[in-house]
PDB file of C-alpha atoms in Angstrom:
ATOM      1  CA  MET T   1     183.399-157.752  82.626  1.00 50.00           C
ATOM      2  CA  VAL T   2     182.012-158.811  79.275  1.00 53.00           C
ATOM      3  CA  HIS T   3     178.279-159.793  80.042  1.00 52.00           C
ATOM      4  CA  ILE T   4     176.953-162.443  77.693  1.00 52.00           C
ATOM      5  CA  SER T   5     172.641-162.304  78.106  1.00 49.00           C
ATOM      6  CA  SER T   6     171.357-165.239  76.866  1.00 44.00           C
ATOM      7  CA  ASP T   7     170.221-162.574  73.987  1.00 50.00           C
ATOM      8  CA  ASN T   8     173.249-162.681  72.515  1.00 48.00           C
ATOM      9  CA  ARG T   9     173.779-166.242  72.482  1.00 47.00           C
ATOM     10  CA  ASN T  10     170.284-167.038  70.917  1.00 47.00           C
ATOM     11  CA  ALA T  11     171.219-164.440  67.883  1.00 51.00           C
ATOM     12  CA  ALA T  12     171.679-165.196  64.730  1.00 52.00           C
ATOM     13  CA  PRO T  13     175.043-166.255  63.876  1.00 54.00           C
ATOM     14  CA  MET T  14     176.989-164.570  61.006  1.00 56.00           C
ATOM     15  CA  VAL T  15     177.099-166.590  57.571  1.00 54.00           C
ATOM     16  CA  ASP T  16     179.848-166.844  55.548  1.00 56.00           C
ATOM     17  CA  ALA T  17     178.224-166.869  52.019  1.00 58.00           C
ATOM     18  CA  ALA T  18     181.517-168.370  50.173  1.00 59.00           C
ATOM     19  CA  THR T  19     181.378-171.141  52.676  1.00 59.00           C
ATOM     20  CA  GLU T  20     178.124-171.666  54.149  1.00 72.00           C
ATOM     21  CA  ASP T  21     179.923-171.913  57.228  1.00 83.00           C
ATOM     22  CA  ALA T  22     177.842-170.378  60.440  1.00 87.00           C
ATOM     23  CA  VAL T  23     180.322-168.298  62.686  1.00 90.00           C
ATOM     24  CA  ASP T  24     178.938-166.765  65.874  1.00 91.00           C
ATOM     25  CA  ASP T  25     180.155-162.687  66.425  1.00 92.00           C
ATOM     26  CA  ALA T  26     177.331-161.968  68.944  1.00 93.00           C
ATOM     27  CA  ILE T  27     180.180-161.998  71.440  1.00 94.00           C
ATOM     28  CA  LEU T  28     181.655-159.169  69.354  1.00 95.00           C
ATOM     29  CA  ARG T  29     178.465-157.424  68.572  1.00 94.00           C
ATOM     30  CA  GLN T  30     177.853-155.579  72.074  1.00 94.00           C
ATOM     31  CA  PHE T  31     180.765-153.863  71.372  1.00 96.00           C
ATOM     32  CA  VAL T  32     180.252-149.873  69.570  1.00 95.00           C
ATOM     33  CA  GLY T  33     184.110-150.680  68.418  1.00 95.00           C
ATOM     34  CA  TYR T  34     183.777-153.586  66.775  1.00 96.00           C
ATOM     35  CA  HIS T  35     180.827-152.200  64.593  1.00 95.00           C
ATOM     36  CA  MET T  36     182.855-149.093  64.114  1.00 95.00           C
ATOM     37  CA  ARG T  37     185.711-151.328  62.788  1.00 96.00           C
ATOM     38  CA  ARG T  38     183.162-153.436  60.401  1.00 96.00           C
ATOM     39  CA  ALA T  39     181.592-149.891  58.789  1.00 96.00           C
ATOM     40  CA  ALA T  40     185.383-148.148  58.780  1.00 96.00           C
ATOM     41  CA  ASN T  41     185.801-151.172  56.726  1.00 97.00           C
ATOM     42  CA  ILE T  42     183.166-150.681  54.465  1.00 96.00           C
ATOM     43  CA  LEU T  43     183.771-147.696  54.042  1.00 96.00           C
ATOM     44  CA  GLN T  44     187.652-147.464  53.263  1.00 97.00           C
ATOM     45  CA  ALA T  45     187.252-150.085  50.797  1.00 97.00           C
ATOM     46  CA  ASP T  46     184.381-148.833  48.502  1.00 97.00           C
ATOM     47  CA  LEU T  47     186.291-145.574  48.786  1.00 97.00           C
ATOM     48  CA  ALA T  48     189.784-146.919  47.741  1.00 97.00           C
ATOM     49  CA  ARG T  49     187.936-148.272  44.334  1.00 97.00           C
ATOM     50  CA  THR T  50     186.488-145.021  43.990  1.00 97.00           C
ATOM     51  CA  LEU T  51     189.851-142.695  44.013  1.00 98.00           C
ATOM     52  CA  LYS T  52     191.503-145.542  42.367  1.00 97.00           C
ATOM     53  CA  GLU T  53     190.166-144.251  39.016  1.00 96.00           C
ATOM     54  CA  ILE T  54     192.121-140.996  39.770  1.00 97.00           C
ATOM     55  CA  ASP T  55     195.128-142.963  40.817  1.00 97.00           C
ATOM     56  CA  LEU T  56     194.592-141.392  44.433  1.00 97.00           C
ATOM     57  CA  ARG T  57     194.764-143.413  47.304  1.00 97.00           C
ATOM     58  CA  MET T  58     192.511-142.382  50.442  1.00 96.00           C
ATOM     59  CA  ILE T  59     195.767-140.888  52.338  1.00 96.00           C
ATOM     60  CA  THR T  60     196.765-139.063  49.096  1.00 97.00           C
ATOM     61  CA  MET T  61     193.933-137.385  49.037  1.00 98.00           C
ATOM     62  CA  SER T  62     193.489-136.014  52.132  1.00 98.00           C
ATOM     63  CA  VAL T  63     196.630-134.808  51.791  1.00 98.00           C
ATOM     64  CA  LEU T  64     195.830-132.978  48.744  1.00 98.00           C
ATOM     65  CA  VAL T  65     192.620-131.092  50.027  1.00 98.00           C
ATOM     66  CA  VAL T  66     193.988-129.811  52.926  1.00 98.00           C
ATOM     67  CA  ILE T  67     196.729-128.378  51.304  1.00 98.00           C
ATOM     68  CA  VAL T  68     194.697-126.797  48.591  1.00 98.00           C
ATOM     69  CA  ASP T  69     192.102-126.427  51.156  1.00 98.00           C
ATOM     70  CA  ASN T  70     195.387-124.255  53.087  1.00 97.00           C
ATOM     71  CA  PRO T  71     197.555-123.421  50.594  1.00 96.00           C
ATOM     72  CA  GLY T  72     201.230-121.922  51.983  1.00 95.00           C
ATOM     73  CA  LEU T  73     200.569-124.302  55.128  1.00 94.00           C
ATOM     74  CA  ARG T  74     203.833-125.842  56.674  1.00 94.00           C
ATOM     75  CA  GLN T  75     204.368-129.622  56.813  1.00 93.00           C
ATOM     76  CA  SER T  76     204.826-129.996  59.971  1.00 92.00           C
ATOM     77  CA  GLN T  77     201.032-128.416  60.583  1.00 94.00           C
ATOM     78  CA  LEU T  78     199.622-130.995  58.255  1.00 96.00           C
ATOM     79  CA  ALA T  79     201.199-133.744  59.646  1.00 95.00           C
ATOM     80  CA  ASP T  80     199.994-132.699  62.811  1.00 95.00           C
ATOM     81  CA  ALA T  81     196.292-132.034  61.054  1.00 95.00           C
ATOM     82  CA  LEU T  82     196.177-135.566  59.830  1.00 96.00           C
ATOM     83  CA  ALA T  83     197.965-137.416  62.492  1.00 93.00           C
ATOM     84  CA  ILE T  84     200.432-138.342  60.084  1.00 95.00           C
ATOM     85  CA  GLU T  85     203.888-139.152  61.162  1.00 94.00           C
ATOM     86  CA  ARG T  86     206.262-136.765  59.660  1.00 90.00           C
ATOM     87  CA  PRO T  87     208.768-139.185  57.424  1.00 90.00           C
ATOM     88  CA  ASN T  88     205.408-140.732  56.419  1.00 93.00           C
ATOM     89  CA  LEU T  89     203.871-137.793  54.791  1.00 95.00           C
ATOM     90  CA  VAL T  90     207.589-136.849  52.683  1.00 94.00           C
ATOM     91  CA  SER T  91     207.154-139.916  51.009  1.00 95.00           C
ATOM     92  CA  ILE T  92     203.460-138.575  50.178  1.00 97.00           C
ATOM     93  CA  LEU T  93     204.542-134.903  49.984  1.00 97.00           C
ATOM     94  CA  ASP T  94     207.524-137.290  47.089  1.00 96.00           C
ATOM     95  CA  GLU T  95     204.524-138.092  45.055  1.00 97.00           C
ATOM     96  CA  LEU T  96     202.482-135.469  45.009  1.00 98.00           C
ATOM     97  CA  GLU T  97     205.316-133.727  43.705  1.00 97.00           C
ATOM     98  CA  GLU T  98     206.233-135.707  41.435  1.00 97.00           C
ATOM     99  CA  ARG T  99     202.585-135.638  39.739  1.00 98.00           C
ATOM    100  CA  ASP T 100     203.206-131.483  40.136  1.00 98.00           C
ATOM    101  CA  LEU T 101     199.973-131.487  42.341  1.00 98.00           C
ATOM    102  CA  VAL T 102     201.472-129.951  44.787  1.00 98.00           C
ATOM    103  CA  SER T 103     204.839-127.523  45.278  1.00 97.00           C
ATOM    104  CA  ARG T 104     207.491-127.244  48.447  1.00 94.00           C
ATOM    105  CA  THR T 105     209.180-123.890  48.808  1.00 92.00           C
ATOM    106  CA  ARG T 106     211.628-123.299  51.917  1.00 90.00           C
ATOM    107  CA  VAL T 107     210.050-120.832  54.202  1.00 86.00           C
ATOM    108  CA  PRO T 108     212.121-117.885  54.329  1.00 84.00           C
ATOM    109  CA  THR T 109     212.036-117.218  57.805  1.00 86.00           C
ATOM    110  CA  ASP T 110     212.708-120.713  58.634  1.00 83.00           C
ATOM    111  CA  ARG T 111     214.950-122.248  56.358  1.00 79.00           C
ATOM    112  CA  ARG T 112     213.664-126.174  57.797  1.00 82.00           C
ATOM    113  CA  ALA T 113     210.639-125.812  56.995  1.00 86.00           C
ATOM    114  CA  TYR T 114     208.529-125.855  53.938  1.00 89.00           C
ATOM    115  CA  ALA T 115     205.261-124.042  52.356  1.00 93.00           C
ATOM    116  CA  LEU T 116     203.277-126.406  50.490  1.00 97.00           C
ATOM    117  CA  THR T 117     200.809-125.200  47.855  1.00 97.00           C
ATOM    118  CA  PRO T 118     198.799-126.823  45.252  1.00 98.00           C
ATOM    119  CA  THR T 119     199.280-125.990  41.505  1.00 98.00           C
ATOM    120  CA  GLN T 120     196.095-126.036  39.608  1.00 98.00           C
ATOM    121  CA  ALA T 121     196.544-129.807  38.433  1.00 98.00           C
ATOM    122  CA  GLY T 122     196.869-130.343  41.547  1.00 98.00           C
ATOM    123  CA  GLU T 123     193.354-128.152  42.764  1.00 98.00           C
ATOM    124  CA  LYS T 124     191.583-129.747  39.435  1.00 98.00           C
ATOM    125  CA  LEU T 125     192.487-133.354  41.072  1.00 98.00           C
ATOM    126  CA  ALA T 126     191.592-132.524  44.573  1.00 98.00           C
ATOM    127  CA  ALA T 127     188.100-130.599  43.532  1.00 98.00           C
ATOM    128  CA  LYS T 128     187.294-133.812  41.277  1.00 98.00           C
ATOM    129  CA  ALA T 129     188.369-136.495  44.393  1.00 98.00           C
ATOM    130  CA  LEU T 130     185.818-134.329  46.817  1.00 98.00           C
ATOM    131  CA  GLU T 131     183.271-134.803  44.335  1.00 98.00           C
ATOM    132  CA  LEU T 132     184.007-138.772  44.028  1.00 98.00           C
ATOM    133  CA  THR T 133     184.165-138.893  47.958  1.00 97.00           C
ATOM    134  CA  ALA T 134     181.029-137.309  48.013  1.00 97.00           C
ATOM    135  CA  GLU T 135     178.818-139.686  45.496  1.00 97.00           C
ATOM    136  CA  HIS T 136     181.010-142.571  47.567  1.00 97.00           C
ATOM    137  CA  GLU T 137     179.308-141.641  51.097  1.00 95.00           C
ATOM    138  CA  ASP T 138     176.100-140.738  49.262  1.00 96.00           C
ATOM    139  CA  ARG T 139     176.223-144.328  47.857  1.00 96.00           C
ATOM    140  CA  ILE T 140     177.203-146.177  50.995  1.00 96.00           C
ATOM    141  CA  LEU T 141     175.413-144.145  53.196  1.00 96.00           C
ATOM    142  CA  SER T 142     172.233-143.920  51.492  1.00 96.00           C
ATOM    143  CA  GLN T 143     170.503-146.016  54.964  1.00 96.00           C
ATOM    144  CA  ILE T 144     171.436-143.051  56.707  1.00 96.00           C
ATOM    145  CA  ASN T 145     169.679-139.477  56.100  1.00 95.00           C
ATOM    146  CA  LEU T 146     171.134-136.580  56.222  1.00 94.00           C
ATOM    147  CA  GLU T 147     170.490-135.517  59.905  1.00 97.00           C
ATOM    148  CA  GLU T 148     171.975-138.932  61.146  1.00 97.00           C
ATOM    149  CA  ARG T 149     174.556-138.604  59.080  1.00 96.00           C
ATOM    150  CA  ALA T 150     175.274-135.146  60.908  1.00 96.00           C
ATOM    151  CA  GLN T 151     174.937-136.758  64.060  1.00 97.00           C
ATOM    152  CA  LEU T 152     177.117-140.025  63.840  1.00 96.00           C
ATOM    153  CA  VAL T 153     179.859-137.454  63.135  1.00 96.00           C
ATOM    154  CA  ALA T 154     178.974-135.410  65.861  1.00 97.00           C
ATOM    155  CA  LEU T 155     179.323-138.865  68.046  1.00 96.00           C
ATOM    156  CA  MET T 156     182.367-140.240  66.546  1.00 94.00           C
ATOM    157  CA  GLN T 157     183.811-136.590  66.973  1.00 95.00           C
ATOM    158  CA  ARG T 158     182.633-136.334  70.657  1.00 95.00           C
ATOM    159  CA  ILE T 159     184.920-140.010  71.085  1.00 94.00           C
ATOM    160  CA  VAL T 160     187.982-138.397  69.186  1.00 91.00           C
ATOM    161  CA  ASP T 161     187.819-135.267  71.551  1.00 92.00           C
ATOM    162  CA  GLY T 162     187.560-137.086  74.842  1.00 92.00           C
ATOM    163  CA  ALA T 163     190.756-139.066  73.140  1.00 85.00           C
TER     164      ALA T 163
END
């Protein structure tokens, strides 16, 4: 059951700067998921702008970085690690391969499987992506100190582990 306290009803409504119309979201602000989603939207939008300068999207950056960190892993392992549907992963890998950032080679012991390895260009771009991502997080999370960031990550991991 949702509880609307008098505190929630009297909370300052959210104001849309473009229209100056007040929108009351107090009922939603009692939910952790609401705050997580709003924070995620801010993080994702800024990271998308940041990575655009090196022609990567968040998903292609994630795939590339994991391949660089785990050369030789199989496509199925990568899909599982990043929770990406296998058909979607194929198109991401096609893009990275076309850009000469990764290569796929058949696994000798299993002709249905492909091993993924980064190219030199892929390693270089992954390093740049990680550097930009760290700068992005420092910028966006400047109000949260390192200890609080670690605590936030640990709490979110507990949510994932409990699911």
